XYZ file of C-alpha atoms in Angstrom:
386
model
C -50.151 9.322 -69.625
C -50.109 5.990 -67.812
C -49.168 2.875 -69.744
C -51.601 0.080 -70.549
C -50.825 -3.627 -70.649
C -52.194 -6.898 -71.938
C -51.426 -9.592 -69.378
C -51.594 -12.740 -71.505
C -51.718 -16.326 -70.309
C -49.467 -18.734 -72.230
C -50.770 -22.319 -72.414
C -54.278 -22.424 -73.864
C -54.094 -18.766 -74.897
C -50.946 -18.221 -76.951
C -50.202 -21.883 -77.603
C -52.323 -24.991 -77.364
C -52.278 -26.863 -74.073
C -51.819 -30.665 -74.241
C -54.979 -32.372 -72.908
C -53.251 -34.939 -70.662
C -50.075 -33.434 -69.194
C -51.104 -29.765 -69.528
C -47.396 -29.060 -70.070
C -45.707 -28.236 -73.366
C -42.513 -30.255 -72.930
C -41.275 -30.662 -76.508
C -41.061 -28.655 -79.697
C -43.393 -31.183 -81.325
C -46.084 -30.070 -78.862
C -45.635 -26.393 -79.713
C -48.759 -25.355 -81.627
C -49.882 -21.722 -81.816
C -53.548 -20.823 -81.446
C -55.109 -19.899 -84.795
C -54.713 -16.216 -85.594
C -52.629 -15.371 -82.516
C -49.510 -14.253 -84.389
C -51.229 -11.998 -86.920
C -53.548 -10.605 -84.236
C -50.740 -9.710 -81.838
C -48.793 -8.177 -84.723
C -51.805 -6.014 -85.524
C -52.164 -5.039 -81.853
C -48.452 -4.157 -81.565
C -48.591 -2.081 -84.722
C -51.815 -0.189 -84.048
C -52.341 -0.017 -80.273
C -50.330 1.189 -77.294
C -50.470 -1.869 -75.044
C -47.382 -3.452 -73.518
C -47.494 -7.243 -73.843
C -46.819 -9.324 -70.751
C -46.868 -13.124 -70.556
C -48.213 -14.361 -67.231
C -48.137 -18.116 -66.695
C -48.362 -20.782 -63.996
C -45.965 -23.660 -64.719
C -46.567 -26.232 -61.990
C -43.342 -27.783 -60.700
C -41.078 -26.068 -63.210
C -37.470 -26.972 -62.423
C -38.314 -30.322 -60.836
C -37.574 -33.772 -62.261
C -41.154 -34.010 -63.532
C -40.807 -30.745 -65.471
C -37.138 -29.962 -66.195
C -36.240 -26.321 -66.730
C -34.487 -27.121 -70.004
C -37.704 -28.530 -71.477
C -39.564 -25.312 -70.720
C -36.692 -23.121 -71.929
C -36.462 -24.941 -75.271
C -40.154 -24.446 -76.009
C -40.215 -20.903 -74.617
C -37.225 -19.844 -76.703
C -38.759 -21.175 -79.912
C -42.145 -19.591 -79.148
C -40.577 -16.174 -78.518
C -38.381 -16.561 -81.614
C -41.426 -17.154 -83.815
C -43.250 -14.155 -82.329
C -40.180 -11.919 -82.697
C -39.869 -12.966 -86.339
C -43.290 -11.360 -86.864
C -42.365 -8.216 -84.873
C -44.261 -9.311 -81.750
C -42.226 -8.612 -78.626
C -43.159 -9.087 -74.977
C -42.119 -6.475 -72.434
C -42.069 -8.920 -69.534
C -42.505 -12.635 -68.859
C -43.858 -13.578 -65.434
C -43.604 -17.271 -64.525
C -44.698 -18.941 -61.302
C -43.494 -22.515 -60.734
C -45.387 -23.328 -57.535
C -48.018 -26.017 -57.106
C -51.601 -25.065 -56.154
C -51.175 -26.551 -52.681
C -48.229 -24.239 -52.005
C -50.657 -21.271 -51.841
C -47.999 -18.983 -53.249
C -49.017 -15.306 -53.539
C -47.206 -15.311 -56.893
C -49.449 -17.956 -58.426
C -52.332 -16.741 -60.559
C -54.838 -15.423 -59.616
C -52.508 -13.944 -56.997
C -50.674 -10.742 -57.899
C -47.407 -11.284 -56.025
C -45.170 -11.327 -59.099
C -46.581 -8.234 -60.766
C -44.114 -5.811 -59.195
C -43.939 -2.590 -61.238
C -47.377 -3.131 -62.735
C -49.163 -2.463 -59.449
C -47.200 0.581 -58.268
C -49.480 3.131 -59.929
C -47.531 3.663 -63.152
C -49.969 1.596 -65.215
C -53.560 2.284 -66.179
C -54.855 -1.045 -64.912
C -58.489 -0.022 -65.282
C -57.977 0.080 -69.049
C -55.615 -2.869 -69.235
C -56.702 -6.462 -69.869
C -55.972 -9.967 -68.693
C -56.401 -12.430 -71.572
C -56.698 -16.104 -70.712
C -58.664 -19.296 -71.134
C -59.577 -20.075 -67.515
C -61.680 -18.713 -64.716
C -58.493 -18.045 -62.728
C -57.427 -15.572 -65.418
C -60.646 -13.648 -64.918
C -60.062 -13.764 -61.146
C -56.614 -12.307 -61.802
C -58.216 -9.477 -63.763
C -60.509 -8.813 -60.823
C -57.597 -8.819 -58.381
C -55.549 -6.443 -60.535
C -58.481 -4.133 -61.230
C -58.218 -4.901 -64.963
C -60.755 -5.873 -67.551
C -60.848 -9.508 -68.619
C -60.999 -11.288 -71.966
C -61.583 -15.005 -71.973
C -60.712 -16.977 -75.082
C -62.949 -20.001 -75.121
C -61.580 -21.981 -78.048
C -59.487 -24.562 -76.212
C -60.862 -25.239 -72.708
C -58.507 -26.842 -70.233
C -58.503 -27.638 -66.502
C -60.120 -24.928 -64.451
C -62.577 -24.118 -67.231
C -65.819 -24.295 -65.300
C -68.178 -22.956 -67.967
C -70.633 -25.127 -69.890
C -69.052 -26.961 -72.813
C -70.998 -24.872 -75.332
C -69.570 -21.631 -73.999
C -66.118 -23.134 -73.538
C -65.968 -23.911 -77.244
C -67.088 -20.475 -78.313
C -70.880 -20.433 -78.111
C -70.679 -16.974 -76.624
C -69.078 -14.218 -78.595
C -70.710 -11.325 -76.813
C -69.895 -9.297 -73.742
C -70.438 -11.129 -70.503
C -72.863 -9.576 -68.054
C -70.515 -10.009 -65.102
C -69.698 -6.679 -63.461
C -70.965 -4.401 -66.174
C -68.827 -4.502 -69.308
C -65.519 -5.554 -67.741
C -65.454 -9.206 -68.766
C -65.817 -10.583 -72.263
C -65.688 -13.996 -73.915
C -64.560 -14.504 -77.502
C -63.972 -17.631 -79.548
C -60.892 -16.495 -81.490
C -57.924 -14.166 -81.479
C -59.368 -12.448 -84.535
C -62.365 -11.367 -82.471
C -60.135 -10.277 -79.602
C -58.078 -8.145 -81.972
C -61.198 -6.594 -83.519
C -62.607 -5.807 -80.071
C -59.418 -4.195 -78.744
C -59.061 -2.063 -81.879
C -62.637 -1.098 -82.726
C -64.789 -2.171 -79.789
C -67.858 -4.362 -79.720
C -70.889 -3.395 -81.744
C -73.581 -3.597 -79.115
C -76.818 -1.676 -78.773
C -79.853 -1.639 -76.528
C -83.046 0.301 -77.217
C -85.988 0.788 -74.884
C -89.047 2.165 -76.686
C -92.110 2.894 -74.568
C -95.362 4.432 -75.780
C -98.979 4.270 -74.659
C -99.365 1.315 -77.025
C -96.177 -0.723 -76.567
C -93.227 -1.271 -74.246
C -90.308 -2.724 -76.206
C -86.753 -3.702 -75.313
C -84.278 -4.682 -78.026
C -80.625 -5.550 -77.557
C -78.241 -6.885 -80.151
C -74.615 -7.709 -80.730
C -73.649 -7.563 -84.390
C -70.588 -9.709 -83.687
C -72.461 -12.427 -81.820
C -73.272 -16.016 -82.705
C -77.014 -15.971 -83.339
C -78.219 -16.401 -79.755
C -81.823 -15.219 -79.563
C -84.391 -14.434 -76.895
C -87.586 -13.302 -78.613
C -91.013 -12.647 -77.097
C -93.368 -10.236 -78.863
C -96.730 -11.873 -78.219
C -97.089 -12.538 -81.960
C -95.892 -16.074 -82.587
C -95.071 -15.786 -86.270
C -93.214 -12.514 -85.689
C -91.150 -14.266 -83.000
C -90.277 -16.944 -85.556
C -89.262 -14.356 -88.159
C -87.164 -12.306 -85.731
C -85.321 -15.452 -84.726
C -84.434 -15.935 -88.406
C -82.875 -12.458 -88.380
C -80.766 -13.238 -85.321
C -79.669 -16.751 -86.228
C -79.070 -16.290 -89.946
C -77.653 -12.818 -89.414
C -75.105 -14.141 -86.912
C -76.114 -11.561 -84.320
C -77.192 -12.027 -80.718
C -80.711 -10.616 -80.553
C -83.083 -10.070 -77.658
C -86.568 -8.642 -78.234
C -89.102 -8.310 -75.419
C -92.455 -6.698 -76.186
C -95.559 -5.863 -74.200
C -98.089 -4.507 -76.687
C -101.775 -3.734 -76.968
C -102.647 -7.003 -78.675
C -106.177 -6.667 -77.350
C -106.536 -3.991 -80.053
C -104.666 -5.825 -82.828
C -101.119 -6.709 -83.910
C -100.343 -3.463 -85.750
C -98.679 -1.416 -83.018
C -96.630 -4.353 -81.722
C -95.236 -5.196 -85.165
C -94.607 -1.581 -86.220
C -92.933 -0.503 -82.990
C -90.806 -3.653 -82.848
C -89.502 -2.837 -86.336
C -88.726 0.739 -85.285
C -86.848 -0.380 -82.163
C -84.892 -3.007 -84.112
C -83.972 -0.451 -86.753
C -82.788 2.006 -84.099
C -80.677 -0.733 -82.492
C -79.072 -1.612 -85.832
C -78.229 2.026 -86.494
C -76.798 2.471 -83.004
C -74.718 -0.723 -83.096
C -73.175 0.184 -86.457
C -71.646 3.299 -84.943
C -69.565 5.266 -87.444
C -69.729 2.309 -89.906
C -65.982 2.238 -90.483
C -64.712 -0.976 -91.989
C -68.135 -2.408 -92.894
C -69.027 -3.892 -96.274
C -72.155 -1.670 -96.364
C -74.071 -3.682 -98.993
C -75.663 -7.113 -99.011
C -78.262 -9.483 -100.543
C -80.389 -12.856 -101.299
C -81.523 -16.555 -101.141
C -83.873 -19.247 -102.481
C -86.181 -21.277 -100.224
C -87.886 -24.326 -101.729
C -90.368 -23.036 -104.326
C -89.558 -19.389 -103.556
C -86.869 -16.994 -104.635
C -86.391 -14.085 -102.268
C -83.881 -11.320 -102.743
C -83.106 -8.584 -100.272
C -80.592 -5.959 -101.320
C -79.680 -3.322 -98.776
C -77.386 -0.395 -98.247
C -76.516 1.080 -94.852
C -75.901 4.376 -96.595
C -77.761 6.623 -94.188
C -80.762 7.317 -96.431
C -83.952 5.295 -95.817
C -85.827 3.898 -98.788
C -87.941 0.811 -99.393
C -88.781 -0.939 -102.656
C -91.248 -3.797 -102.018
C -92.173 -6.371 -104.647
C -93.889 -9.208 -102.799
C -97.566 -10.121 -102.718
C -99.368 -12.552 -100.430
C -102.633 -14.320 -101.163
C -103.453 -15.118 -97.538
C -104.724 -12.608 -94.996
C -102.574 -14.081 -92.238
C -99.657 -16.439 -91.774
C -100.013 -17.837 -88.315
C -101.152 -14.906 -86.210
C -99.404 -12.229 -88.295
C -101.343 -10.228 -90.930
C -99.524 -10.433 -94.248
C -100.171 -6.731 -94.894
C -97.801 -6.030 -91.985
C -94.740 -7.509 -93.720
C -94.375 -4.428 -95.914
C -95.090 -2.170 -92.945
C -92.508 -3.986 -90.802
C -89.733 -3.513 -93.333
C -90.749 0.078 -94.097
C -90.541 0.961 -90.395
C -87.278 -0.948 -90.051
C -85.612 0.690 -93.040
C -86.685 4.154 -91.877
C -85.319 3.652 -88.368
C -82.070 2.010 -89.507
C -81.572 4.605 -92.266
C -81.033 1.929 -94.892
C -81.988 1.415 -98.509
C -83.957 -1.822 -98.730
C -85.085 -3.598 -101.880
C -87.228 -6.688 -101.289
C -88.503 -9.050 -103.977
C -90.137 -12.447 -103.554
C -91.815 -14.949 -105.828
C -93.284 -18.365 -105.111
C -96.448 -20.274 -104.268
C -96.062 -21.184 -100.593
C -96.889 -18.129 -98.497
C -95.067 -19.340 -95.385
C -91.920 -20.082 -97.382
C -92.148 -16.708 -99.087
C -92.363 -14.796 -95.799
C -89.646 -16.836 -94.131
C -87.443 -16.516 -97.200
C -87.715 -12.725 -97.060
C -86.672 -12.603 -93.409
C -83.816 -15.058 -93.940
C -82.612 -13.158 -96.992
C -82.759 -9.949 -94.975
C -80.711 -11.597 -92.226
C -78.056 -12.775 -94.667
C -77.966 -9.361 -96.310
C -77.413 -7.700 -92.934
C -74.704 -10.220 -92.041
C -72.909 -9.461 -95.297
C -73.317 -5.694 -95.028
C -72.169 -5.317 -91.389
C -69.139 -7.527 -91.827
C -66.194 -5.497 -90.568
C -62.550 -5.564 -91.604
C -60.288 -3.743 -89.171
C -57.387 -4.136 -91.606
C -59.289 -1.771 -93.911
C -60.863 0.447 -91.289
C -62.190 3.117 -93.579
C -65.598 4.616 -94.217
C -67.110 2.862 -97.257
C -68.135 6.096 -98.971
C -66.628 8.581 -101.397
C -68.595 11.309 -99.608
C -66.736 10.786 -96.349
C -69.945 10.363 -94.359
C -72.731 7.789 -94.031
């Protein structure tokens, strides 16, 4: 079996990069990225990747960047990693300037030697870095790419929101080969257990629905169902549930809202079930919140058996353009499709607050229940199956 590798950038990826000089010259400047040590320890212990540091160090060995300064910092960095049982198989350093056009300088592959001779499974190896050039290196090597967007430096040409971690989901570039995460904890989770993504296309004579979600996202939403209040409620699920959620619906609204609302719930439930996968490591259960005059509780269990208990009444026929009788039907369809137990209770006087409180409580319950701990990657069931 061919070996796999993680080709890891140094400054801005393993350690923080100073914002002015972009060179770590002293031990006082040596600051590790949050979570990097424990995450690499977990990777070394549980996965079969070789670890390789790949770094451009402009002018290393010149009077402006003495070799001894680099060596002092490098030695201490490697000493700290080794003390936590994190060892690097190779360290590749290029000291050229950009204008030298050296084939060894990232994103060039000139210094990769044994890694490009066919002995390594590059297709299932990764380049991990904080810049666009690291992703170009991944492309040039034929690897997958992971961009950590927590500490943007020079060469980071993404919008500031993304650079600081606004995107936690898989990038769309070239299929599923490039990803952006905002922390080493997320990188570690992804390498060990994969991303929890799902897309569902549901098409009937009454509706055409597309739902995609990322359970480990950041609440980015793109919702369009044709029912304004339903759009507003679905956005609560995405944002307060911490999941990236896209819902696009073309329904027979010329008839009424029923089919659009019901089928959207079914598609969302199917997407939740699909994204959860084998459910290893999840909390499984979750609940509840107040909203102004209302108290709304949503308790759920992703236990594989659908059931709905509904204790919420509405005195208005509609809220916005959504019939209030459809709230129960939405959650019944959702719980059936997601194979979850769902217990919903709401009390209060303001009907809008009551409805919104239910959806927000549901979102928070989902966020709690799908939370995953790869350090305890077991099925949360005494039965051995969910």
